[in-house]
PDB file of C-alpha atoms in Angstrom:
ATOM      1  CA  UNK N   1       0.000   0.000   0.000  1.00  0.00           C
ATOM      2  CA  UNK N   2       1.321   3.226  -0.886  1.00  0.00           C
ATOM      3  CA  UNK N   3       1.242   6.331   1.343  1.00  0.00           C
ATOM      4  CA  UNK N   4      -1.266   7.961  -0.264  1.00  0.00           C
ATOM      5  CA  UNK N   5      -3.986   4.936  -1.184  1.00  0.00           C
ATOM      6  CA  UNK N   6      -6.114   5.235   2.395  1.00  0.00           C
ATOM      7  CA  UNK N   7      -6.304   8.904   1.043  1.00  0.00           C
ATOM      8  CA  UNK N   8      -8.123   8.238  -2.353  1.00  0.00           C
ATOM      9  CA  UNK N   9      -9.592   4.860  -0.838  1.00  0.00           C
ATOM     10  CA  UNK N  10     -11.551   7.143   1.392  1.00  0.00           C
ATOM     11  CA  UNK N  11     -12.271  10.145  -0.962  1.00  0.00           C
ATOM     12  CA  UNK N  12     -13.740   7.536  -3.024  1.00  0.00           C
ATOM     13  CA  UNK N  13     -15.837   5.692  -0.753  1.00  0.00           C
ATOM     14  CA  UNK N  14     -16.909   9.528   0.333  1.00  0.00           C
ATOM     15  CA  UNK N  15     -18.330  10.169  -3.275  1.00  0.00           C
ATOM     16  CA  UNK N  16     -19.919   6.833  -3.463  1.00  0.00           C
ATOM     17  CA  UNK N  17     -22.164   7.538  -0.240  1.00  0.00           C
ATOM     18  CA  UNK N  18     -22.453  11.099  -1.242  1.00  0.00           C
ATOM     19  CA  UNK N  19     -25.309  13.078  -3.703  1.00  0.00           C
ATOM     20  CA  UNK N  20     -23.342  15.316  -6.337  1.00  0.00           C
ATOM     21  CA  UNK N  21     -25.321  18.159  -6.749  1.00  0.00           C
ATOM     22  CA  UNK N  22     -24.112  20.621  -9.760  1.00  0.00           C
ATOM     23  CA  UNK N  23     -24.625  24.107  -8.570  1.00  0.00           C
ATOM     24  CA  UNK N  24     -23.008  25.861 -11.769  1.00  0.00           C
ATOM     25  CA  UNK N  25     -23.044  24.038 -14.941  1.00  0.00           C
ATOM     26  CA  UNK N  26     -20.099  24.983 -17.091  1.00  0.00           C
ATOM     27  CA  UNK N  27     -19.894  28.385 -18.812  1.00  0.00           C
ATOM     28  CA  UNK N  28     -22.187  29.790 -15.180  1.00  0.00           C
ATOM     29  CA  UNK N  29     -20.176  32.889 -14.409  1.00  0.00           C
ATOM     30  CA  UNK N  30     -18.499  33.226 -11.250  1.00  0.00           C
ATOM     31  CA  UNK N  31     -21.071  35.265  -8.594  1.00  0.00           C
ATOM     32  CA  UNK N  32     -18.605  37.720  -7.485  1.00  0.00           C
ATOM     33  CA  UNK N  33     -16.061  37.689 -10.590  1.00  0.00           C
ATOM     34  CA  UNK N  34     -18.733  37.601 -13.800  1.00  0.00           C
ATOM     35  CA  UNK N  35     -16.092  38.030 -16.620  1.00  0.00           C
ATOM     36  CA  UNK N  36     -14.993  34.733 -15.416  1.00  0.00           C
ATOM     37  CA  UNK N  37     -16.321  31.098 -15.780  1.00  0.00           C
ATOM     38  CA  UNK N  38     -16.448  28.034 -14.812  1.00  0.00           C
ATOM     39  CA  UNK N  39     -14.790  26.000 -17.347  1.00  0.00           C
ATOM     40  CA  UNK N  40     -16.687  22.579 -16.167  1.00  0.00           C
ATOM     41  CA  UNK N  41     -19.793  21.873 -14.075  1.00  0.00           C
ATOM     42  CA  UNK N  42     -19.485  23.340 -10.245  1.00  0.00           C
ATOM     43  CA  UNK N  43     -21.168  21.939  -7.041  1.00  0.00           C
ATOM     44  CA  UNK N  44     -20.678  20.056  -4.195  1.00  0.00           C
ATOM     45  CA  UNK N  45     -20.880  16.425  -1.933  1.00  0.00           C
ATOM     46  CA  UNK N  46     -24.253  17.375  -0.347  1.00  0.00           C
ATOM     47  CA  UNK N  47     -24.471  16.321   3.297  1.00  0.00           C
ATOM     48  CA  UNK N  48     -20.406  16.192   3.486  1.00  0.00           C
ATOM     49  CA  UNK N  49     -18.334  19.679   5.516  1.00  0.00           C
ATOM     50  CA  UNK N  50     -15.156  21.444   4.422  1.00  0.00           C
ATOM     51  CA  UNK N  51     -13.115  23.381   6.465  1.00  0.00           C
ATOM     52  CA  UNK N  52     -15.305  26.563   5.896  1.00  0.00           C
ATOM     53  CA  UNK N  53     -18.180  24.294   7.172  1.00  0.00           C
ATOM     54  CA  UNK N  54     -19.879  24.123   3.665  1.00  0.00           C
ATOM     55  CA  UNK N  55     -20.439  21.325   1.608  1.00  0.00           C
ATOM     56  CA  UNK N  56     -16.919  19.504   0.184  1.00  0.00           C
ATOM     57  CA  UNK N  57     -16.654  21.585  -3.284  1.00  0.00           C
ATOM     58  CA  UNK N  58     -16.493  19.372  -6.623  1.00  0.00           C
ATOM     59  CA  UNK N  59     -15.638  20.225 -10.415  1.00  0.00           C
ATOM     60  CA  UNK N  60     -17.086  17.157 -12.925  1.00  0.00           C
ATOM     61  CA  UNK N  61     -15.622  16.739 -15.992  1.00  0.00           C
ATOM     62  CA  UNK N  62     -18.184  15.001 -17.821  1.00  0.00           C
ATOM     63  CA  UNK N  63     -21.963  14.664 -17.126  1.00  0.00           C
ATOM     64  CA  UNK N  64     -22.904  12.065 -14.334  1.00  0.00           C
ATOM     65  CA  UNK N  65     -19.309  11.481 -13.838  1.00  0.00           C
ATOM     66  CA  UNK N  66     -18.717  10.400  -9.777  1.00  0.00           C
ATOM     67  CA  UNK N  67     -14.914   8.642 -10.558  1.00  0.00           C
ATOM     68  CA  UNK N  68     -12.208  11.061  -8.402  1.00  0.00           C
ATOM     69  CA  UNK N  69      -9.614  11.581 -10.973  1.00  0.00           C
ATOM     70  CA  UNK N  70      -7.943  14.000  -8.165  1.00  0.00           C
ATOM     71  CA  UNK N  71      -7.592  17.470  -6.190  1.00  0.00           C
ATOM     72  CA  UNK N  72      -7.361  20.702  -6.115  1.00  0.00           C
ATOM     73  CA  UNK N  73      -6.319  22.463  -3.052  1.00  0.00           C
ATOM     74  CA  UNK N  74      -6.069  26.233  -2.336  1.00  0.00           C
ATOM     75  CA  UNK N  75      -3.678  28.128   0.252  1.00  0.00           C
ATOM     76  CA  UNK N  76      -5.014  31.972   0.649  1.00  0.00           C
ATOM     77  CA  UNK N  77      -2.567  33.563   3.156  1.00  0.00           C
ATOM     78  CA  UNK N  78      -4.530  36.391   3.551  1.00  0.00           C
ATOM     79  CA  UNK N  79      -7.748  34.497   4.507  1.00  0.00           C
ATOM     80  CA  UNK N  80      -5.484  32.360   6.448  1.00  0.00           C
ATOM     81  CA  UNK N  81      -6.984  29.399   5.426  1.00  0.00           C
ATOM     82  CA  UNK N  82      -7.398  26.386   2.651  1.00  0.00           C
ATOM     83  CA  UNK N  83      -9.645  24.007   0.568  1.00  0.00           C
ATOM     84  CA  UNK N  84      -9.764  20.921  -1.203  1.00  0.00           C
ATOM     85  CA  UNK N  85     -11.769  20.865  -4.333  1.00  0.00           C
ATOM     86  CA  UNK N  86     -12.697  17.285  -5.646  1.00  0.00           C
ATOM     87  CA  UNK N  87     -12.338  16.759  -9.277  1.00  0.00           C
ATOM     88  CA  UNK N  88     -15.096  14.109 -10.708  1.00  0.00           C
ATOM     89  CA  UNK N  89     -14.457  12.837 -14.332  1.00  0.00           C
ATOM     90  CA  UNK N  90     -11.890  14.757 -14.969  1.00  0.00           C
ATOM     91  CA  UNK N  91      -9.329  14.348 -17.959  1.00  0.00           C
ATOM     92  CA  UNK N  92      -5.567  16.186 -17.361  1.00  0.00           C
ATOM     93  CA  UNK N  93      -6.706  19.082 -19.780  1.00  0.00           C
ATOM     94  CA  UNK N  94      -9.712  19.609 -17.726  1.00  0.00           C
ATOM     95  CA  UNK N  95      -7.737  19.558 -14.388  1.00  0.00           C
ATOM     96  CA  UNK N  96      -5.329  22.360 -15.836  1.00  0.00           C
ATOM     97  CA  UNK N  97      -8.308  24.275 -16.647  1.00  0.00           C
ATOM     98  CA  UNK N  98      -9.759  24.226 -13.199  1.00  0.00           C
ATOM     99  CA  UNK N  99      -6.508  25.473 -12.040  1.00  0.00           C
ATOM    100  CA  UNK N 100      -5.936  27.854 -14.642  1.00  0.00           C
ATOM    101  CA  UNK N 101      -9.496  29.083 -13.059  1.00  0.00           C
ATOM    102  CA  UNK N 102      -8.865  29.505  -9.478  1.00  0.00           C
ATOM    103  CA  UNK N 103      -5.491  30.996 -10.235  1.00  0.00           C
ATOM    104  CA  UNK N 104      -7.180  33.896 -12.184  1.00  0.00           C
ATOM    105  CA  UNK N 105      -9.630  34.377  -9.526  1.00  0.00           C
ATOM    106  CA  UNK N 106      -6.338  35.432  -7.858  1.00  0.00           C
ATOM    107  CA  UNK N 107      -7.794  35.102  -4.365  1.00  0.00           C
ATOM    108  CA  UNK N 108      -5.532  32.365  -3.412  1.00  0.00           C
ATOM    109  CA  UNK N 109      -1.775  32.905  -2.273  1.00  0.00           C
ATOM    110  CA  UNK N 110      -1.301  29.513  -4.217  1.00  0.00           C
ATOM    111  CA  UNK N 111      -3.052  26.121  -6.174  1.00  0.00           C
ATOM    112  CA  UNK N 112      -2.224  22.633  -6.489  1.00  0.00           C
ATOM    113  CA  UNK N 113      -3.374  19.901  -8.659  1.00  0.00           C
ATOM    114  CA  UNK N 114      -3.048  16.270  -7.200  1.00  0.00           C
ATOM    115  CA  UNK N 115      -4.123  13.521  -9.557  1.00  0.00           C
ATOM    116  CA  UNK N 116      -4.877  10.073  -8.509  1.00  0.00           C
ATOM    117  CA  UNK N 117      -2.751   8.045  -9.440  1.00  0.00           C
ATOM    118  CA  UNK N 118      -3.586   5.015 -11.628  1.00  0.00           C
ATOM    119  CA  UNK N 119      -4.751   1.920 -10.574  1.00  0.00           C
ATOM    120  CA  UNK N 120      -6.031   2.796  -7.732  1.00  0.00           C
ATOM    121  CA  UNK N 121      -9.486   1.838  -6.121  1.00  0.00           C
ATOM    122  CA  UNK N 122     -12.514   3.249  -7.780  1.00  0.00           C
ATOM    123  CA  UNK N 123     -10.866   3.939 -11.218  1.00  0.00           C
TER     124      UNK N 123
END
């Protein structure tokens, strides 16, 4: 077992119990930042909590899609805090493009992609 596989063994079985609810389809613009949007469909894990006590946040690459192909988490320094945003579906292109997103929002003091690796329970 590698060091990350409880990780994505658990954010998988988390989806699987969880309702994906799309909030934003893609093209929505962004509430607070209209000139920008979302490049795939936006929502959430209904009935799950992130660390700003909403919903877990999810981006789905492709229409029904509930496979986690990976992460994105978000650092703001001024805020002083961060969030992980689930990707659902999603190809490579389609993970850059998420990023590429949040890091013109410009809100956060830095953005990571993690992708699950291959082979791995729930693929």
């Amino acid at each position: 077992m590698s060091d990350g596989e409880p990780f994505w063994n658990v954010l998988d079985a988390l989806v699987a119990a969880s309702e994906v609810v799309v909030e934003r389809p893609a093209g929505s613009p962004h509430p607070r930042y209209p000139d920008s949007t979302y490049p795939l469909d936006y929502g959430c894990l209904r009935g799950t909590r992130s660390g700003d006590g909403a919903d877990i946040d999810v981006f789905v690459g492709r229409p029904g899609a509930r496979d986690v192909t990976g992460i994105v988490a978000t650092v703001d320094a001024v805020k002083r805090d961060a969030e992980v945003k689930v990707l659902l579906g999603c190809t490579p292109a389609q993970a850059d493009a998420v990023r590429a997103f949040l890091d013109w929002l410009g809100s956060f003091g830095g953005v990571v992609t993690l992708r699950k690796p291959a082979g791995r329970a729930g693929d």
